[in-house]
Amino acid sequence: QVPLVESGGGSVQAGGSLRLSCEASGYRVGGWCMAWVRQAPGKEREAVAAIDSDGDTTYADSVKGRFTISRDNARKILYLRMNDLRPEDTATYYCAADRAAYGIGSGGACHNTLDAWGQGTLVTVSS
């Protein structure tokens, strides 16, 4: 069973907004550190944002002030609200989790290694 399933990607013009969702399955989801990671064509994966079980968050500098990560532990859903999108935000966005339940690190990442991944959802921003 795939523990993480993303939705909400699509195409948008620069300056537009999208909200990504990630439905999680499994026990103790509320205790996981959860994150969004993106990968643009030809580039390495990049941490975007992470949130721990207490709701503390961390963001990559490139998205601070534009993206907001949040979670609904009762419904086991992770969100990423993306505003003021730019062409450089174009990437496949992955939902991921650290199920060992360590907290957030810095720069948009969980402290520990991510051990569960979704299949990804594509976001395309045109200029």
Short mmCIF file of C-alpha atoms in Angstrom, two decimals:
data_model
loop_
_atom_site.label_atom_id
_atom_site.label_comp_id
_atom_site.label_asym_id
_atom_site.label_seq_id
_atom_site.Cartn_x
_atom_site.Cartn_y
_atom_site.Cartn_z
CA GLN A 1 0.00 0.00 0.00
CA VAL A 2 1.38 3.38 -1.04
CA PRO A 3 1.43 5.47 2.11
CA LEU A 4 1.41 8.88 0.40
CA VAL A 5 -0.68 10.06 -2.55
CA GLU A 6 -0.38 13.59 -3.95
CA SER A 7 -2.90 15.61 -5.91
CA GLY A 8 -3.47 19.19 -7.03
CA GLY A 9 -0.71 19.76 -9.55
CA GLY A 10 -1.34 21.44 -12.87
CA SER A 11 -0.44 24.31 -15.15
CA VAL A 12 -0.67 27.93 -14.10
CA GLN A 13 0.64 31.27 -15.27
CA ALA A 14 3.29 33.16 -13.36
CA GLY A 15 1.78 34.92 -10.38
CA GLY A 16 -0.91 32.32 -9.98
CA SER A 17 -1.63 29.92 -7.12
CA LEU A 18 -2.06 26.22 -6.57
CA ARG A 19 -2.70 24.01 -3.57
CA LEU A 20 -1.17 20.57 -3.40
CA SER A 21 -2.60 17.85 -1.16
CA CYS A 22 -1.10 14.62 0.10
CA GLU A 23 -3.21 11.90 1.67
CA ALA A 24 -1.31 9.66 4.05
CA SER A 25 -2.16 6.20 5.26
CA GLY A 26 -0.79 4.29 8.17
CA TYR A 27 -0.59 4.43 11.90
CA ARG A 28 0.68 7.39 13.85
CA VAL A 29 0.69 9.69 10.83
CA GLY A 30 0.24 12.58 13.19
CA GLY A 31 3.66 11.91 14.63
CA TRP A 32 5.54 11.97 11.33
CA CYS A 33 7.64 14.83 10.09
CA MET A 34 6.19 15.51 6.64
CA ALA A 35 7.72 17.41 3.77
CA TRP A 36 7.39 18.57 0.20
CA VAL A 37 10.35 17.98 -2.08
CA ARG A 38 10.56 19.03 -5.72
CA GLN A 39 12.61 18.03 -8.71
CA ALA A 40 12.89 20.15 -11.82
CA PRO A 41 13.90 18.56 -15.14
CA GLY A 42 17.62 17.92 -15.20
CA LYS A 43 18.11 19.03 -11.61
CA GLU A 44 18.53 17.34 -8.25
CA ARG A 45 15.73 17.01 -5.75
CA GLU A 46 15.28 20.10 -3.61
CA ALA A 47 13.67 20.41 -0.18
CA VAL A 48 10.79 22.87 -0.27
CA ALA A 49 9.02 22.78 3.10
CA ALA A 50 8.59 20.54 6.13
CA ILE A 51 6.30 20.39 9.14
CA ASP A 52 6.58 18.37 12.32
CA SER A 53 3.92 16.88 14.55
CA ASP A 54 3.67 20.09 16.59
CA GLY A 55 3.09 22.22 13.50
CA ASP A 56 6.53 23.80 13.44
CA THR A 57 7.64 24.54 9.91
CA THR A 58 10.73 25.22 7.86
CA TYR A 59 11.03 26.50 4.29
CA ALA A 60 13.62 26.75 1.57
CA ASP A 61 14.73 30.34 1.08
CA SER A 62 13.44 30.25 -2.50
CA VAL A 63 9.83 29.78 -1.37
CA LYS A 64 9.67 31.71 1.91
CA GLY A 65 6.77 34.12 1.97
CA ARG A 66 5.11 32.46 -1.03
CA PHE A 67 4.47 28.86 0.04
CA THR A 68 2.69 27.62 3.15
CA ILE A 69 2.83 24.04 4.43
CA SER A 70 0.11 22.77 6.73
CA ARG A 71 -1.37 19.51 7.92
CA ASP A 72 -4.68 18.11 9.09
CA ASN A 73 -3.73 15.25 11.38
CA ALA A 74 -7.31 14.11 11.91
CA ARG A 75 -7.78 13.63 8.16
CA LYS A 76 -4.14 12.61 7.57
CA ILE A 77 -3.66 15.22 4.86
CA LEU A 78 -0.65 17.40 4.13
CA TYR A 79 -1.04 20.60 2.14
CA LEU A 80 1.20 23.00 0.28
CA ARG A 81 -0.33 26.31 -0.64
CA MET A 82 1.74 27.98 -3.36
CA ASN A 83 1.20 31.65 -4.17
CA ASP A 84 2.97 34.00 -6.57
CA LEU A 85 4.25 31.07 -8.58
CA ARG A 86 7.26 31.61 -10.81
CA PRO A 87 8.54 29.68 -13.84
CA GLU A 88 11.43 28.43 -11.71
CA ASP A 89 8.89 26.66 -9.47
CA THR A 90 8.15 24.28 -12.34
CA ALA A 91 8.91 20.78 -11.08
CA THR A 92 7.47 17.50 -9.96
CA TYR A 93 6.47 17.91 -6.33
CA TYR A 94 6.74 14.93 -4.01
CA CYS A 95 5.15 14.43 -0.63
CA ALA A 96 7.47 12.61 1.75
CA ALA A 97 7.62 11.60 5.39
CA ASP A 98 10.05 10.71 8.10
CA ARG A 99 8.07 7.99 9.84
CA ALA A 100 10.60 7.72 12.63
CA ALA A 101 9.00 10.94 13.87
CA TYR A 102 12.01 13.14 14.26
CA GLY A 103 11.35 16.85 13.94
CA ILE A 104 12.15 19.42 11.32
CA GLY A 105 15.62 20.45 10.33
CA SER A 106 16.31 23.58 8.34
CA GLY A 107 15.95 24.81 4.81
CA GLY A 108 12.64 23.09 4.26
CA ALA A 109 13.70 19.61 5.33
CA CYS A 110 12.89 17.10 8.03
CA HIS A 111 15.71 16.43 10.45
CA ASN A 112 15.94 12.76 9.64
CA THR A 113 16.01 10.80 6.39
CA LEU A 114 12.71 10.64 4.53
CA ASP A 115 11.57 7.03 4.26
CA ALA A 116 8.21 7.27 2.53
CA TRP A 117 7.46 8.98 -0.78
CA GLY A 118 4.49 9.69 -2.97
CA GLN A 119 4.46 9.31 -6.72
CA GLY A 120 4.74 13.04 -7.39
CA THR A 121 2.52 15.64 -9.00
CA LEU A 122 3.66 17.97 -11.78
CA VAL A 123 3.47 21.73 -11.43
CA THR A 124 4.12 23.80 -14.53
CA VAL A 125 4.37 27.59 -14.34
CA SER A 126 4.43 29.53 -17.58
CA SER A 127 5.69 33.08 -17.99
#
